[in-house]
Coordinates of C-alpha atoms in Angstrom, one line a residue:
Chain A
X1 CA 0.0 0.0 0.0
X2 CA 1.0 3.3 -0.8
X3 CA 0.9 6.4 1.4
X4 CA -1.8 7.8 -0.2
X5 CA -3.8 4.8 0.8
X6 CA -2.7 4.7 3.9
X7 CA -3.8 8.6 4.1
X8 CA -7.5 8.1 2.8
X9 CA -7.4 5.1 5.7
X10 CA -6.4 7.3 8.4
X11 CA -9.0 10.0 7.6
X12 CA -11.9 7.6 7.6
X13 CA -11.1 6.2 10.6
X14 CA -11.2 9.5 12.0
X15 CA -13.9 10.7 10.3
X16 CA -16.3 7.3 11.4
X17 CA -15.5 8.0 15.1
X18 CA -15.6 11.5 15.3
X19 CA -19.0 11.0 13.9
X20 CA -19.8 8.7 16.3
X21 CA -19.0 11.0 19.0
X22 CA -20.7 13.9 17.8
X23 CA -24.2 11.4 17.3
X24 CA -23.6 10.3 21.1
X25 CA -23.4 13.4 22.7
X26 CA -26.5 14.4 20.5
X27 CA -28.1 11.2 21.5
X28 CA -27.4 11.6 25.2
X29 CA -28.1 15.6 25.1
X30 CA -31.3 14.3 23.7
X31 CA -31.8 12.0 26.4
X32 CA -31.2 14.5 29.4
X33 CA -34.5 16.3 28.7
X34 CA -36.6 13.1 30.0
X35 CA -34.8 13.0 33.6
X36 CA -35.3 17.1 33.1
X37 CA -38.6 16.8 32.6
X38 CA -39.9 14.2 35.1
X39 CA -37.5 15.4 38.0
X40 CA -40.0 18.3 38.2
X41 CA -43.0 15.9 39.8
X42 CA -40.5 14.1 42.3
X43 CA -40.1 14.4 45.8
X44 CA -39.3 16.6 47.1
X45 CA -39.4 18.9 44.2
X46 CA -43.2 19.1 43.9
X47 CA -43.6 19.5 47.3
X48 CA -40.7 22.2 47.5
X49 CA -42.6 24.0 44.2
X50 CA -45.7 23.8 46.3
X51 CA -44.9 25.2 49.9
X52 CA -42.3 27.8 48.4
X53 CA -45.6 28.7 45.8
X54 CA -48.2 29.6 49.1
X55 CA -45.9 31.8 50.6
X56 CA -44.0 33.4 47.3
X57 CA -46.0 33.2 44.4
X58 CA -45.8 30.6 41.6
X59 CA -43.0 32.5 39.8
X60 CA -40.8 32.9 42.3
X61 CA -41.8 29.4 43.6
X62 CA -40.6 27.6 40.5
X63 CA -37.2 30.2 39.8
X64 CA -36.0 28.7 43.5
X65 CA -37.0 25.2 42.7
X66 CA -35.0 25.1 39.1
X67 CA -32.1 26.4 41.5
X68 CA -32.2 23.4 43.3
X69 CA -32.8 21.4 40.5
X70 CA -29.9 22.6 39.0
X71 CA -27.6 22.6 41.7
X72 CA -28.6 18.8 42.3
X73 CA -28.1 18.4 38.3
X74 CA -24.5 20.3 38.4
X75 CA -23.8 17.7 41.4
X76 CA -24.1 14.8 39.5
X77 CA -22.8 15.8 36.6
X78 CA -19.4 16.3 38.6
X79 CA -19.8 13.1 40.1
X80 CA -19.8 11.4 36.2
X81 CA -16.8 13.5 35.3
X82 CA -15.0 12.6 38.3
X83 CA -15.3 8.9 37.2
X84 CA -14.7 9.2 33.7
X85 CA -11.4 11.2 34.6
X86 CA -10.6 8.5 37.0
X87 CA -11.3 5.7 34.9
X88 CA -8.9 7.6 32.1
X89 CA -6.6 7.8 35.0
X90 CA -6.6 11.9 34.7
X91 CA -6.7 13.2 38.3
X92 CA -3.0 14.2 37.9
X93 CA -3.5 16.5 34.9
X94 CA -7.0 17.7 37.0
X95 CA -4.5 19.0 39.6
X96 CA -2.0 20.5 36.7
X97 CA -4.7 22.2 35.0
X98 CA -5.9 23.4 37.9
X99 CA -2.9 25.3 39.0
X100 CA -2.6 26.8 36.2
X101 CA -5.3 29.0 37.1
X102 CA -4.5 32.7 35.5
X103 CA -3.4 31.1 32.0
X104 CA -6.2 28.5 32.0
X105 CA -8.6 27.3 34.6
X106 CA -10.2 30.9 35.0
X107 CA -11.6 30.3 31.6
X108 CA -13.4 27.5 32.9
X109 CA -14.8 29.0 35.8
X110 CA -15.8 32.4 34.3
X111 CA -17.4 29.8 31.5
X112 CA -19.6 28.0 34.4
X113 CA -21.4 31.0 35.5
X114 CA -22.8 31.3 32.1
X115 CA -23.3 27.8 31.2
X116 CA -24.4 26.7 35.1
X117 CA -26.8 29.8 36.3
X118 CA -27.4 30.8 32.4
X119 CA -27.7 28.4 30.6
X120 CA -28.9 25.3 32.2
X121 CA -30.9 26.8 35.3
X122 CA -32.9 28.4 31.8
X123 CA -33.2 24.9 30.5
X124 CA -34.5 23.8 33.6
X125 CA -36.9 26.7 34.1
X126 CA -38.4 26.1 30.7
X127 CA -38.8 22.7 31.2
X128 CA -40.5 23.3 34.1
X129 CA -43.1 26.3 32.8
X130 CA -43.6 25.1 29.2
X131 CA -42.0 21.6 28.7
X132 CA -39.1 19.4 27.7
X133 CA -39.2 19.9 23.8
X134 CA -39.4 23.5 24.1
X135 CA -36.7 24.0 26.1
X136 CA -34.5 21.1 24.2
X137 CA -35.5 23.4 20.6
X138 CA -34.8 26.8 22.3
X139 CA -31.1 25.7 23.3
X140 CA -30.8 25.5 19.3
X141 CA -30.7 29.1 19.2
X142 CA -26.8 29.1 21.0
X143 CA -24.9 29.3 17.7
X144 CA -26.2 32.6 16.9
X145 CA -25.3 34.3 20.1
X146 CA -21.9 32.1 20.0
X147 CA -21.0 33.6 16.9
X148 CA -22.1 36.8 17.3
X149 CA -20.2 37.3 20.4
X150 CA -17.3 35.7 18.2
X151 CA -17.2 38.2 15.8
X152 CA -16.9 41.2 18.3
X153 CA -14.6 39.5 20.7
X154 CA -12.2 37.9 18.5
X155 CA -12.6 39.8 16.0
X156 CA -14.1 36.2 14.3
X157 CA -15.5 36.8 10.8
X158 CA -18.8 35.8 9.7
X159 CA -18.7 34.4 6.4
X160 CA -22.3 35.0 4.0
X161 CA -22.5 31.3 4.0
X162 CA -22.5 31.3 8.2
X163 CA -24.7 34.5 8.4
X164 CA -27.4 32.5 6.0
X165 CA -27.4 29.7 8.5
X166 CA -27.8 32.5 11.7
X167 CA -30.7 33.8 9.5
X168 CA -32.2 30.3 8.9
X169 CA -31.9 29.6 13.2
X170 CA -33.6 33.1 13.6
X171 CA -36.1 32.2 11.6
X172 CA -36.7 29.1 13.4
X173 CA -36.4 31.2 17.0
X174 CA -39.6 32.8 15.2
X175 CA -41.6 30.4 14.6
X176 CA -40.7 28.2 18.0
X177 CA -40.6 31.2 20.7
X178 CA -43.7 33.2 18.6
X179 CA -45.7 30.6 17.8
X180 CA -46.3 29.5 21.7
X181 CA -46.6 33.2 22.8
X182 CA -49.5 33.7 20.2
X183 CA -51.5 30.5 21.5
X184 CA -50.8 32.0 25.0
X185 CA -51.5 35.2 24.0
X186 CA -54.9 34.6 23.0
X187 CA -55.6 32.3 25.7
X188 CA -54.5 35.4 28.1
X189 CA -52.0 33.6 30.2
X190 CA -48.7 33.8 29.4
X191 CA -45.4 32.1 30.6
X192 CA -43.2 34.8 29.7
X193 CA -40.6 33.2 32.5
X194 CA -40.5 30.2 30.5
X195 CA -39.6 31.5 27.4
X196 CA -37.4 34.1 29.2
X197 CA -35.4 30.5 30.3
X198 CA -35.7 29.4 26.5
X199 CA -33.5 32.6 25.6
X200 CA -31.1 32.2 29.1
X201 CA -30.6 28.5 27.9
X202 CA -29.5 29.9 24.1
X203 CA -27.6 33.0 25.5
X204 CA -25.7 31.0 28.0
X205 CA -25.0 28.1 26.0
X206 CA -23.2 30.6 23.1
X207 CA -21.5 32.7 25.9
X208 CA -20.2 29.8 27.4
X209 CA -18.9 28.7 24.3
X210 CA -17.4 31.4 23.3
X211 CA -15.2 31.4 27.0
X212 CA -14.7 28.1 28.1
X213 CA -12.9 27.5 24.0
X214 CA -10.0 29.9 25.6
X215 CA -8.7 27.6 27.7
X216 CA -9.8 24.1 26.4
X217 CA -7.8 24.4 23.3
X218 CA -4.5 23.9 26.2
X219 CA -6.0 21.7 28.1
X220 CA -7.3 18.5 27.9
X221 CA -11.2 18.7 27.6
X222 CA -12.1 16.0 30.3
X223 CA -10.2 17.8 32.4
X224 CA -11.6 21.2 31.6
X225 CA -15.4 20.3 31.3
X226 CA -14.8 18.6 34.8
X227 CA -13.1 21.9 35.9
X228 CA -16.2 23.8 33.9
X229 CA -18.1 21.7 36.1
X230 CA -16.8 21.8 39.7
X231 CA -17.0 26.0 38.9
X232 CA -20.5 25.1 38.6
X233 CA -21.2 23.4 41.9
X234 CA -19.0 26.1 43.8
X235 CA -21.8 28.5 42.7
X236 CA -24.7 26.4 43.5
X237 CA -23.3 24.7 46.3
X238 CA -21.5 27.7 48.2
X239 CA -22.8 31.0 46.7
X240 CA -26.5 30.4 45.8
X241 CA -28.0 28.0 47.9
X242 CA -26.5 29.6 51.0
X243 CA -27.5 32.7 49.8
X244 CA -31.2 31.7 49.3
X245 CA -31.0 29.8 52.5
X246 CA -30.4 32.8 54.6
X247 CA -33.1 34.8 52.7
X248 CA -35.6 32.7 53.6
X249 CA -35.8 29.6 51.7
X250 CA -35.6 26.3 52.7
X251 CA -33.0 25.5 50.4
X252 CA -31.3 22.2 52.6
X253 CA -34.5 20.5 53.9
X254 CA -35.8 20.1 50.6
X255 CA -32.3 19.6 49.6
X256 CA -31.9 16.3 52.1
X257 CA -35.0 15.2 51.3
X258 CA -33.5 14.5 47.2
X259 CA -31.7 11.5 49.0
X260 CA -34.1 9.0 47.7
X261 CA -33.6 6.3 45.5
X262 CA -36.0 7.3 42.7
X263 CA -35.1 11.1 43.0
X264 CA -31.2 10.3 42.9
X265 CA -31.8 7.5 40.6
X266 CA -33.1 10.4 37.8
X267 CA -30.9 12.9 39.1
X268 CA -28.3 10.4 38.7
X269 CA -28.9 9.8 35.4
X270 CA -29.3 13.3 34.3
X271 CA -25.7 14.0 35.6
X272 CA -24.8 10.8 33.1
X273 CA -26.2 12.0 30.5
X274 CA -25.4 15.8 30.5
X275 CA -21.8 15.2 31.1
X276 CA -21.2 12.1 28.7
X277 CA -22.9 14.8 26.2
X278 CA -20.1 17.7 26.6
X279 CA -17.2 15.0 26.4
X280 CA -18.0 13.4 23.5
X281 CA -19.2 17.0 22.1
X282 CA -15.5 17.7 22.8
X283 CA -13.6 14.3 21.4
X284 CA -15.4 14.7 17.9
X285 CA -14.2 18.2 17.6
X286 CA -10.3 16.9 16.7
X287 CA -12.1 14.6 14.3
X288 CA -14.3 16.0 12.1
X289 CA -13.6 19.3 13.0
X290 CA -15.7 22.0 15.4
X291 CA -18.2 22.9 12.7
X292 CA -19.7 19.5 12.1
X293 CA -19.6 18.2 15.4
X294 CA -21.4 21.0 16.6
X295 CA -24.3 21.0 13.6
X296 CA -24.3 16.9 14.4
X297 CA -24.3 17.3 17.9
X298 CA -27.8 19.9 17.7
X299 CA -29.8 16.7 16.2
X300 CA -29.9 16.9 20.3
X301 CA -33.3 18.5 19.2
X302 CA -34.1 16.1 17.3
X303 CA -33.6 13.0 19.7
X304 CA -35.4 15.1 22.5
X305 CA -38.5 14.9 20.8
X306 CA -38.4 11.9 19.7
X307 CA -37.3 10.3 23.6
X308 CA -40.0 12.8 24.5
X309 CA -42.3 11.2 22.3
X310 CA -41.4 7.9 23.5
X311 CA -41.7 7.8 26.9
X312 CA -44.3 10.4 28.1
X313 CA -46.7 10.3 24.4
X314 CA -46.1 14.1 24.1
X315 CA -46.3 15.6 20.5
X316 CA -45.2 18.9 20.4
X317 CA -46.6 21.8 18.8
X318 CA -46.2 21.5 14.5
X319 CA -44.7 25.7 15.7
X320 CA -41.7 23.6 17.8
X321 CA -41.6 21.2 15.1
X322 CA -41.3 23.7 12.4
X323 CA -39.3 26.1 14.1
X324 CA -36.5 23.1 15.5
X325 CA -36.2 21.8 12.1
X326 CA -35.2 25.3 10.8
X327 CA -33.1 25.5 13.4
X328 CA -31.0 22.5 12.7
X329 CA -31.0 22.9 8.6
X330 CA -29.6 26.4 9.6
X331 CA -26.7 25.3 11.9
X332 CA -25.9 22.3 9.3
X333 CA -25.7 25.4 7.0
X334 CA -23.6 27.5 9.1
X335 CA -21.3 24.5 10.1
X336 CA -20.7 22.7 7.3
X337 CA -19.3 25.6 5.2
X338 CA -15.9 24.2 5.5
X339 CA -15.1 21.4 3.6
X340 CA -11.6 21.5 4.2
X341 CA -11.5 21.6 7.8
X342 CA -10.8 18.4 9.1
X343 CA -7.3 19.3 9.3
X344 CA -7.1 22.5 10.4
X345 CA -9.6 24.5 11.6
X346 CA -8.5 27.7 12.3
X347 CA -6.5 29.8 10.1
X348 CA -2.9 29.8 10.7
Chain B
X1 CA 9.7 22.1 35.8
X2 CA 7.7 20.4 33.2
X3 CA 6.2 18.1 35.0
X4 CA 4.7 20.6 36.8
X5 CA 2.5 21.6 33.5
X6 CA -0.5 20.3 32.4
X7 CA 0.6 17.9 29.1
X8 CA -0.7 20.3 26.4
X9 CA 1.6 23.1 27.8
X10 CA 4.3 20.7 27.8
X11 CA 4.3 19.6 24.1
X12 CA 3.5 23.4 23.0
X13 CA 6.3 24.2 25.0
X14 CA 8.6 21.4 23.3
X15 CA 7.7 22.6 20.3
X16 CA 8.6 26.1 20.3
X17 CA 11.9 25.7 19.3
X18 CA 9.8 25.7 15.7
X19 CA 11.7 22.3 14.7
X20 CA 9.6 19.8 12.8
X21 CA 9.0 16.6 15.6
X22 CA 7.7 13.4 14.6
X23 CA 4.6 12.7 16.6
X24 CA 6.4 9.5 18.1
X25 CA 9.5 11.6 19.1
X26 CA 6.4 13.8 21.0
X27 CA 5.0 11.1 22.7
X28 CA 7.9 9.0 24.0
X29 CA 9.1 12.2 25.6
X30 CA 6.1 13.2 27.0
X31 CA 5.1 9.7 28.7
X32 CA 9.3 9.7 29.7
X33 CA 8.5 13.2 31.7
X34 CA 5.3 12.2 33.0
X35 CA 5.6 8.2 34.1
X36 CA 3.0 7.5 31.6
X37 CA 4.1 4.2 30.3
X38 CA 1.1 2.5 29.2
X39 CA -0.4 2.1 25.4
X40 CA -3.6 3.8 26.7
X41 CA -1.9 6.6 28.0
X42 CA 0.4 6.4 24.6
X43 CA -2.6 7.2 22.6
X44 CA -4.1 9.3 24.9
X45 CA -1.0 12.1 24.6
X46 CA -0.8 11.6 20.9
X47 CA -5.2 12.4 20.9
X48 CA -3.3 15.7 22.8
X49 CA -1.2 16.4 19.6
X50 CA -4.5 15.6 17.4
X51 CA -6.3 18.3 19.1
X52 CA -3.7 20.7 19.2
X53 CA -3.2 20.8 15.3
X54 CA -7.3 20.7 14.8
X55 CA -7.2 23.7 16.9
X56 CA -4.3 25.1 14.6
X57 CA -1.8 25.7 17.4
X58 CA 0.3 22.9 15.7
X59 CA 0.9 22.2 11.4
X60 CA 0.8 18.7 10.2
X61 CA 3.6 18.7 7.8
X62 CA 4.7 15.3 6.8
X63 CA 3.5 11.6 6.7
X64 CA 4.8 8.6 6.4
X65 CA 3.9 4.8 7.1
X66 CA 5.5 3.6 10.2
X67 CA 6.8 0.1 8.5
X68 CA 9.1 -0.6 11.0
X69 CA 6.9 -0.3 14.4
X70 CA 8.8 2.8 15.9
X71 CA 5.2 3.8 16.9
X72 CA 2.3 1.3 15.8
X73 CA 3.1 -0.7 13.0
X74 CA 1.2 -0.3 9.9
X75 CA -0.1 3.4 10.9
X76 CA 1.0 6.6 9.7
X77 CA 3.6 9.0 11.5
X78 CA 2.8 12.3 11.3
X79 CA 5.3 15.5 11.2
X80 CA 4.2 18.5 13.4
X81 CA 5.7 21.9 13.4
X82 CA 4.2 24.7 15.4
X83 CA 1.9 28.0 13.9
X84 CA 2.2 31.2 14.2
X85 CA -1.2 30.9 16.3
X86 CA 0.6 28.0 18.8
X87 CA 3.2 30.2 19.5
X88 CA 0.9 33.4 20.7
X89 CA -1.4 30.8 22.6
X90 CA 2.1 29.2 24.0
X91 CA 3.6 32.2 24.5
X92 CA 0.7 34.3 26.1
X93 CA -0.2 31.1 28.4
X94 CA 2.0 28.3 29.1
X95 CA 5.1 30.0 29.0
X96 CA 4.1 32.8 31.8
X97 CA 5.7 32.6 35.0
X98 CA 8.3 29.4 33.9

């Protein structure tokens, strides 16, 4: 065999598993809606919505309740990340990276208050107030905001092939966020902090992005998501919940009440799923390049309404349907402009 | 001192001399300086080197098939030199406060 041969081998081995990757992490981002969803009517959840709604209002009652949510979510993701590392034998380079705090892990943690009280505390408020496929079609909307920021920040430009792809996604932002405010509208009750999660989950999910890419191009992306991550639960864990605890709430009984095997059984497998989603987000990058791992990895919509679908008979409305299938023809358009990428994806 | 680094810093660093290094040559030293001896961690350090060049820090610039087994038989050995982008990100983080 000739080089060339062996060349065309190398890059179809690499181009098979980085597609793999990017299809698992859409798969399980797909997945992490159902333990989303259904975590909501579990103890102590329900009952936290409930007493926290008598005395607060149902607004404020459900905000306080996805901060729990989350924190318990951020908890476990941790937990997944700390055993993937450990299995890959990484705790060593977890202590490296982590000292090397000005050039690299600040990234991470300035990344985690966009992507933790952002980002997924959104996700978590829309699935609460409007429902799991909303929320999984309104966290399409992050490439738009990731590549805005992109373009001001680094200076990033945004070719016409890209900014047809951000107009396709608006269009589909349209049609998802406008076509439930209209049926609301008219029925005179709207949501609005629902769809005000929708945009945090988009928003945070770009801004995040956009940071957390400084310092995971020098480190090693297990390492820095579980960094990403443990940012995350110092928030929850020692800024917000304490915070909310002292105001008033009654953040930690509810909290010791999660430690039940069906609550920690779904809570266990959201962690699972949301953080076997960002590593294999991550590996598929190297192989196929950013751009189509990241227009692969948003059939997450996709696979969240169909596992919606599946296990609680929901059919969304044809405005989500519509609206999420523009979306993802828009960020296949925006990221597939580069055919020649697999090699090297920025410019040198 | 370089042990002290987290392992893409390292092989940044190593390559900054802007002198073309055979992936293998990359690895070996890299699993030398860290005590990383096994196959998993072999492939693991050269995924390292992957990522760096897809996020342009580091230039593919030669191939060739390793017949001998220097690396894995029967694969290809790649050639990296480092960019003009690799040494700004090498320069502006891992080489502050060596």
């Amino acid at each position: 065999m000739d080089l060339k041969t062996f060349k065309k081998q190398e890059s179809k081995r690499k181009i098979s598993k980085g597609y793999m990757w990017a299809l698992f992490c859409a798969v399980f981002w797909g997945i992490w809606y159902l333990p989303g969803t259904v975590v909501w009517v579990l103890n102590p959840f329900d009952g936290m919505y409930g007493s926290i709604a008598k005395t607060s209002g149902d607004g404020i009652s459900l905000v306080i309740t996805a901060v729990l949510i989350t924190a318990f979510n951020a908890l476990t993701v941790m937990f997944a990340l700390m055993l993937w590392n450990g299995v890959l034998g990484k705790y060593r380079e977890l202590g490296r990276t982590l000292r090397e705090f000005h050039p690299c892990s600040k990234w991470f943690f300035l990344a985690s208050i966009f992507g933790g009280p952002m980002a997924i505390l959104g996700s978590f408020i829309a699935m609460g107030f409007i429902g799991g496929a909303f929320a999984a079609v309104a966290g399409l909307l992050y490439p738009v905001i990731g590549s805005i920021l992109a373009y001001y920040w680094y200076g990033e430009k945004i070719s016409r092939r890209a900014a047809m792809g951000i107009g396709i996604i608006i269009i589909g932002g349209i049609t998802i966020f406008g076509g439930g405010l209209l049926t609301e509208l008219s029925s005179g009750n709207v949501q609005w902090i629902g769809y005000l999660g929708g945009l945090m989950a988009a928003a945070g999910w770009g801004i995040e992005g956009a940071i957390a890419g400084k310092g995971l191009d020098i480190s090693e992306p297990d390492v820095g998501l579980t960094l990403r991550f443990l940012g995350e639960n110092i928030i929850w864990w020692i800024i917000i919940v304490p915070t909310l605890a002292i105001v008033g709430f009654p953040m930690y009984s509810f909290a010791l009440q999660a430690f039940e095997p069906l609550t920690l059984l779904i809570l266990v497998f959201a962690g699972i799923t949301f953080g076997f989603c960002y590593v294999c987000w991550y590996k598929s990058f190297p192989l196929i390049g950013v751009g189509r791992g990241q227009g692969i990895g948003n059939l997450y919509g996709f696979c969240a309404i169909i596992f919606i679908f599946l296990f609680f008979g929901d059919i969304p409305d044809w405005t989500i349907l519509i609206g999420g299938t523009f979306c993802i023809v828009g960020s296949f358009v925006m990221f597939t402009e580069d055919s020649s990428a697999l090699e090297t994806l920025r410019g040198e | 001192m370089g042990k002290n680094r987290p392992i893409k810093f390292r092989i940044l660093e190593l390559l900054l001399d802007g002198k073309e290094y055979w992936n293998y040559e990359i690895v070996s030293k890299i699993q030398e300086e860290y005590g990383m001896k096994s196959n998993f961690h072999r492939d693991s350090i050269n995924f390292d080197i992957l990522e760096l060049a897809s996020g342009g820090m580091l230039k593919d610039v030669e191939q060739k098939v390793d017949e001998e087994g220097v690396y894995k038989k029967d694969f290809l050995l790649h050639r990296y030199t480092i960019t003009d982008f690799g040494k700004v990100r090498a320069s502006d983080a891992c080489l502050r406060g060596l």
